[in-house]
Coordinates of C-alpha atoms in Angstrom, one line a residue:
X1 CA -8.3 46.7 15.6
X2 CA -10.4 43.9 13.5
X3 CA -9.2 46.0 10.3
X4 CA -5.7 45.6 11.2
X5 CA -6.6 42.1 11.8
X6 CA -8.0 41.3 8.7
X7 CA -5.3 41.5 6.3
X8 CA -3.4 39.4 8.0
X9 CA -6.1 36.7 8.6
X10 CA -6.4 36.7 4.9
X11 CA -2.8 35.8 4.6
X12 CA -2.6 33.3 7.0
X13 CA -6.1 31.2 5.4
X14 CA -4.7 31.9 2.0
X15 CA -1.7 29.6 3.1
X16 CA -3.4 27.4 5.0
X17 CA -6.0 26.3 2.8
X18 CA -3.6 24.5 0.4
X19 CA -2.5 22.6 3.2
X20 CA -5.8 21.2 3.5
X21 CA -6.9 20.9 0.2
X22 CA -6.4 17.4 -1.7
X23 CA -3.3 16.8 -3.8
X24 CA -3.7 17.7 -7.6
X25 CA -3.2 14.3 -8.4
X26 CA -4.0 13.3 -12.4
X27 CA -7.6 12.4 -13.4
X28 CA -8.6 8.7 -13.5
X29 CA -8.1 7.1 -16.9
X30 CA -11.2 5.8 -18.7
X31 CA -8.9 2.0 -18.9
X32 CA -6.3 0.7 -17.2
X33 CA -3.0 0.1 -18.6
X34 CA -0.7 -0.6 -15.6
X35 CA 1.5 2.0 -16.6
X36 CA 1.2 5.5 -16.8
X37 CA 4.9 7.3 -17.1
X38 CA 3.3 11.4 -16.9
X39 CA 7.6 11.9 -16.1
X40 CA 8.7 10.3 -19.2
X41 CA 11.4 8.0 -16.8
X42 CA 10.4 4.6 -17.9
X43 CA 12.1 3.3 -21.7
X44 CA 9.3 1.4 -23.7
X45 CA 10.7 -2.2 -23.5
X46 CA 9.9 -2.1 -19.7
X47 CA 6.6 -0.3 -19.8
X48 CA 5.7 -2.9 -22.1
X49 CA 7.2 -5.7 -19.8
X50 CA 5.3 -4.1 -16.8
X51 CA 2.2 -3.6 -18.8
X52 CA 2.1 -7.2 -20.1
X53 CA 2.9 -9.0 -16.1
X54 CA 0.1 -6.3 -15.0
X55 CA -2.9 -7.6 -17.3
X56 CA -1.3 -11.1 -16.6
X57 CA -1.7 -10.7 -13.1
X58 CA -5.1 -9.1 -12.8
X59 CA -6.6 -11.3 -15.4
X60 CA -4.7 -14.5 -13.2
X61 CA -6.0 -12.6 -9.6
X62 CA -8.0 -9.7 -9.8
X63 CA -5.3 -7.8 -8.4
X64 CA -4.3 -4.4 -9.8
X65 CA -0.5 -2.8 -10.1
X66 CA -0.3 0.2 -11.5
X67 CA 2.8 2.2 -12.1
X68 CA 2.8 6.1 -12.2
X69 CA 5.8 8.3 -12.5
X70 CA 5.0 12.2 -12.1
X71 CA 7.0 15.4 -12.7
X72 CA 6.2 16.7 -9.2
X73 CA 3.2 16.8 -6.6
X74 CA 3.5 20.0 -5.6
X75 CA 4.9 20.1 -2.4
X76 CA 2.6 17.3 -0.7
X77 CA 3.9 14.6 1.0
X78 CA 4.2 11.3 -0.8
X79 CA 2.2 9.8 1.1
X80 CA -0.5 11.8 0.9
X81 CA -0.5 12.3 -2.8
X82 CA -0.1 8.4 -3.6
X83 CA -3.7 7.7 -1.2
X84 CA -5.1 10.8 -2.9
X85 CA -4.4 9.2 -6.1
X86 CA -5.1 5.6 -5.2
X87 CA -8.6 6.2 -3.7
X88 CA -9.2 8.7 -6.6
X89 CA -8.2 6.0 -9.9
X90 CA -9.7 3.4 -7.6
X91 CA -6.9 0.4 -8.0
X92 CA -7.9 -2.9 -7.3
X93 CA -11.3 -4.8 -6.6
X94 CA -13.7 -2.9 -4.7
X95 CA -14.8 -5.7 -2.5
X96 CA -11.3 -7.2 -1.9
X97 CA -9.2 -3.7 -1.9
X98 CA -6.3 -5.9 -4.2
X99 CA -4.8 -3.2 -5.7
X100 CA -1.2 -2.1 -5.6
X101 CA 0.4 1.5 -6.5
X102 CA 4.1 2.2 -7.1
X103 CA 4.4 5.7 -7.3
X104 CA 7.7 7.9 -8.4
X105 CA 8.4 11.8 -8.4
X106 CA 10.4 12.7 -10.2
X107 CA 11.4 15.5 -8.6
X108 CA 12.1 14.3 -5.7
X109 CA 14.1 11.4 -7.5
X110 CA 16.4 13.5 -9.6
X111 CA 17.2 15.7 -6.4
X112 CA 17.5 12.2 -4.6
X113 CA 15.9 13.6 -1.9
X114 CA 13.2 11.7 0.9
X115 CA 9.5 11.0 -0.8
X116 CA 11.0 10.4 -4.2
X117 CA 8.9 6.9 -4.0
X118 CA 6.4 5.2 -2.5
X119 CA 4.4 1.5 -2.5
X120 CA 0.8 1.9 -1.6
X121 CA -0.7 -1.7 -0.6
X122 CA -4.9 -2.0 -0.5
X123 CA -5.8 -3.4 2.5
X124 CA -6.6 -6.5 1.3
X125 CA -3.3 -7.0 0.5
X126 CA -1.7 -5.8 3.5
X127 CA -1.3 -9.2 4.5
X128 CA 1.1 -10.6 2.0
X129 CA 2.8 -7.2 1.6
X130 CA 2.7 -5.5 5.1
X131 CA 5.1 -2.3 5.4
X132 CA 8.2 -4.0 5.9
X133 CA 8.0 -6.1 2.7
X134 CA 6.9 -2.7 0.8
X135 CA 9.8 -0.9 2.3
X136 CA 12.6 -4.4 1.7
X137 CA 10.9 -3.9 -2.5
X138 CA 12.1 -0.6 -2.4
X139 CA 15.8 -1.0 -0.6
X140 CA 16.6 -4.0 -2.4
X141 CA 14.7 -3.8 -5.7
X142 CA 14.4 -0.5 -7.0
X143 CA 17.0 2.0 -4.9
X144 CA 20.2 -0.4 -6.4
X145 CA 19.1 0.5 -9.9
X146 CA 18.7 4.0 -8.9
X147 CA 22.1 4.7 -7.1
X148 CA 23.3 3.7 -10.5
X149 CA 21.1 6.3 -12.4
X150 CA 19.3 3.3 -14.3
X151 CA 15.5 4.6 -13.4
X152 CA 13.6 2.4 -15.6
X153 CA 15.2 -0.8 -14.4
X154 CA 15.1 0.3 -10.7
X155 CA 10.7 0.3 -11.7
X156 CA 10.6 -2.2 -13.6
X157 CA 12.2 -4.1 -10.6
X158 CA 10.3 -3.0 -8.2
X159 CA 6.9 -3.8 -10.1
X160 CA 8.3 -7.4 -10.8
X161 CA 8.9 -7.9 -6.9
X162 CA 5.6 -6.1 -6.0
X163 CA 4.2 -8.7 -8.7
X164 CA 5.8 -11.6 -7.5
X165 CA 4.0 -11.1 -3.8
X166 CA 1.0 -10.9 -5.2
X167 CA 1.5 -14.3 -7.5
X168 CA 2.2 -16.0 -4.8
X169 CA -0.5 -14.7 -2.6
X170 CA -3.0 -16.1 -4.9
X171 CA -1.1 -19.5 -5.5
X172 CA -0.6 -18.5 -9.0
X173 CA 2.1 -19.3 -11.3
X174 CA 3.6 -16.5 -13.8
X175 CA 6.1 -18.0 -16.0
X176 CA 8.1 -14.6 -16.3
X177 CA 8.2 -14.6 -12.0
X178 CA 9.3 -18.3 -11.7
X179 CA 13.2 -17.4 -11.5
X180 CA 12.3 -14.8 -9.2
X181 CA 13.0 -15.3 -5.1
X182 CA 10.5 -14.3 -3.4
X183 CA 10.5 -10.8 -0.8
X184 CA 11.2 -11.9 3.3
X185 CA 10.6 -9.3 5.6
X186 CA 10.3 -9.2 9.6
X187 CA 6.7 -9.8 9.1
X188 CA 7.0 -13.5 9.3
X189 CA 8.7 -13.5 12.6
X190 CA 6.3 -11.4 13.9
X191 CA 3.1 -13.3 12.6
X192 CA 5.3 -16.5 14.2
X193 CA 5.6 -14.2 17.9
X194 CA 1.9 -13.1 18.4
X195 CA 1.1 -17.2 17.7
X196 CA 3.2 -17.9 20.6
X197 CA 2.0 -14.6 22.3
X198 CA -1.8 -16.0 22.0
X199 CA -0.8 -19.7 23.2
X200 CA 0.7 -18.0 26.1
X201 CA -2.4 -16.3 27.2
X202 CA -4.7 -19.2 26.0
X203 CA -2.7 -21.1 28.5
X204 CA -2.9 -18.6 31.2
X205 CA -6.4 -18.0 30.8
X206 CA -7.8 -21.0 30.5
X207 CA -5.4 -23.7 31.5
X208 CA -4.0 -22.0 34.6
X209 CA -7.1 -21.4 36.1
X210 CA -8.5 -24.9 36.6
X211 CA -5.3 -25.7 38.6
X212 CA -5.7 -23.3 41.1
X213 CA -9.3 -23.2 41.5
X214 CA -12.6 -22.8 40.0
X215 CA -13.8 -19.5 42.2
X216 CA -10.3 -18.1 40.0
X217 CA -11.3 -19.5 37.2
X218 CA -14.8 -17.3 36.7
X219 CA -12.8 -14.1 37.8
X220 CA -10.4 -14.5 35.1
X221 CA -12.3 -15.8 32.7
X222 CA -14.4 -12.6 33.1
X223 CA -10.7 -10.5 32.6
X224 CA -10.7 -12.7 29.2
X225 CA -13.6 -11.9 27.1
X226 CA -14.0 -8.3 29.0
X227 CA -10.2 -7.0 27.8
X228 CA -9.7 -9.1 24.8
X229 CA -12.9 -11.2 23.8
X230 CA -15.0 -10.0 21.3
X231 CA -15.6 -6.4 21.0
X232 CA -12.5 -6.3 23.5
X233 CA -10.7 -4.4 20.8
X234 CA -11.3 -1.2 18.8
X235 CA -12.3 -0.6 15.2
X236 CA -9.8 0.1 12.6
X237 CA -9.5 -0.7 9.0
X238 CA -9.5 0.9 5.2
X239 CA -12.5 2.7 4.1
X240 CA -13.9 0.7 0.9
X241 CA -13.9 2.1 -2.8
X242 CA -16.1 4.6 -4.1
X243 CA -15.2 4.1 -7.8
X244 CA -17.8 1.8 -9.7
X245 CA -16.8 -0.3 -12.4
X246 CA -14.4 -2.6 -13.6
X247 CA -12.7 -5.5 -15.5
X248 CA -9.5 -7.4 -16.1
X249 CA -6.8 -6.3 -18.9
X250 CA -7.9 -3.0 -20.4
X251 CA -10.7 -2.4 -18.8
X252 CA -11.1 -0.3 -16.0
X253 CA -9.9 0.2 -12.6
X254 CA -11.7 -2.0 -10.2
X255 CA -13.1 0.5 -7.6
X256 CA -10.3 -0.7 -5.0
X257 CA -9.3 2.0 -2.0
X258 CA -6.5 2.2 0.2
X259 CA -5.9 3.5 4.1
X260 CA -2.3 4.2 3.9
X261 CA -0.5 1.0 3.9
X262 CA 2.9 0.3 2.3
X263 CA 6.2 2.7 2.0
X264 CA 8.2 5.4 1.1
X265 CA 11.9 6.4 0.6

């Protein structure tokens, strides 16, 4: 019976290995130069535009954007490849996780199929470009260019909006981003609602409490800091970089890591 078995237990690991095994993404480059076009999609002027704001804004920041454009990725899921490759180059400072991937397929593109692009965020930037700001970059910036077949623009875009965010972030000024609006996204509204959310419960917690008595008071003061006080809620976060070295402008990549943030299309 276990020699029947066995060929057909050999089939089934040989397929699902691959599904467990890390995305072939390309090796880390010795510098960084912002851009690195593997598909051949991007015309010069704009890689050199995009290389230019990128040394600008890490030498300005600290912060890292890096463009790559590949042929395929074998089958993985966008998502998965672009934190493969992320964690891998290292993008971004290693203490401050800054760094910032836009990453095309080009398979995927020319077939305008789903995971033909994606914006990774580091999580220390997560804050001034959350998902719905990654994923308003993508709709508004780069997918207009695209729909008119005009790739390089629809990057070039993209990395300026991506760039902007992060200019402003850091209070900086970049001349070539000073005509540029800024992205909105439902983020603000929502930082706005869990202010008021908290003010609510501050007010029912602590304010409440001495109006109707103080043996109420301790119980619910005891609810407080049990279910939401320190400790009250669980872990979470990005895993820091494992990738040593680093440098603004040409030098290398800054050991920065990533947990997942940003978006696809």
């Amino acid at each position: 019976m276990m020699r029947r078995l066995l060929p057909l237990l050999l089939i089934i690991l040989s397929i699902s290995i691959p599904a467990f095994a890390a995305p072939p993404v390309p090796p880390k480059p010795n510098t960084i130069n912002y851009v690195y076009d593997y598909a051949n999609i991007i015309n010069p002027a704009d890689e050199e535009t995009m290389r230019s704001l990128g040394k600008e804004i890490d030498s300005e920041t600290g912060a890292q954007i890096v463009v790559v454009t590949v042929d395929d990725m074998g089958g993985y899921p966008i998502e998965d490849y672009a934190l493969e490759l992320f964690r891998k180059w290292g993008i971004g400072n290693k203490e401050k996780n800054n760094g910032v991937l836009l990453i095309v397929n080009k398979k995927n593109l020319m077939e305008n199929t789903s995971g033909k692009v994606r914006i990774e965020v580091g999580y220390g930037l997560e804050g001034a470009i959350p998902d719905s700001v990654a994923g308003r970059i993508l709709d508004d910036y780069v997918l207009p260019s695209w729909d008119n077949n005009n790739y390089s623009e629809g990057i070039l875009n993209g990395y300026m909006a991506i760039a902007k965010e992060v200019a402003d972030e850091y209070g900086v000024d970049i001349e070539s981003l000073k005509s540029m609006p800024g992205v909105s996204g439902p983020s603000q509204d929502s930082d706005g609602s869990i202010r008021d959310l908290i003010l609510i419960l501050i007010l029912i917690f602590f304010i409440f409490p001495f109006i109707g008595g103080r043996g109420r008071r301790s119980v619910r003061r005891s609810i407080w800091w049990g279910g939401f006080g320190p400790g009250g809620f669980g872990g979470g976060g990005f895993g820091g970089g494992g990738f040593g070295g680093g440098g603004f402008g040409g030098g290398g990549f800054g050991g920065g890591s990533s947990g997942g943030g940003g978006a696809s299309r």
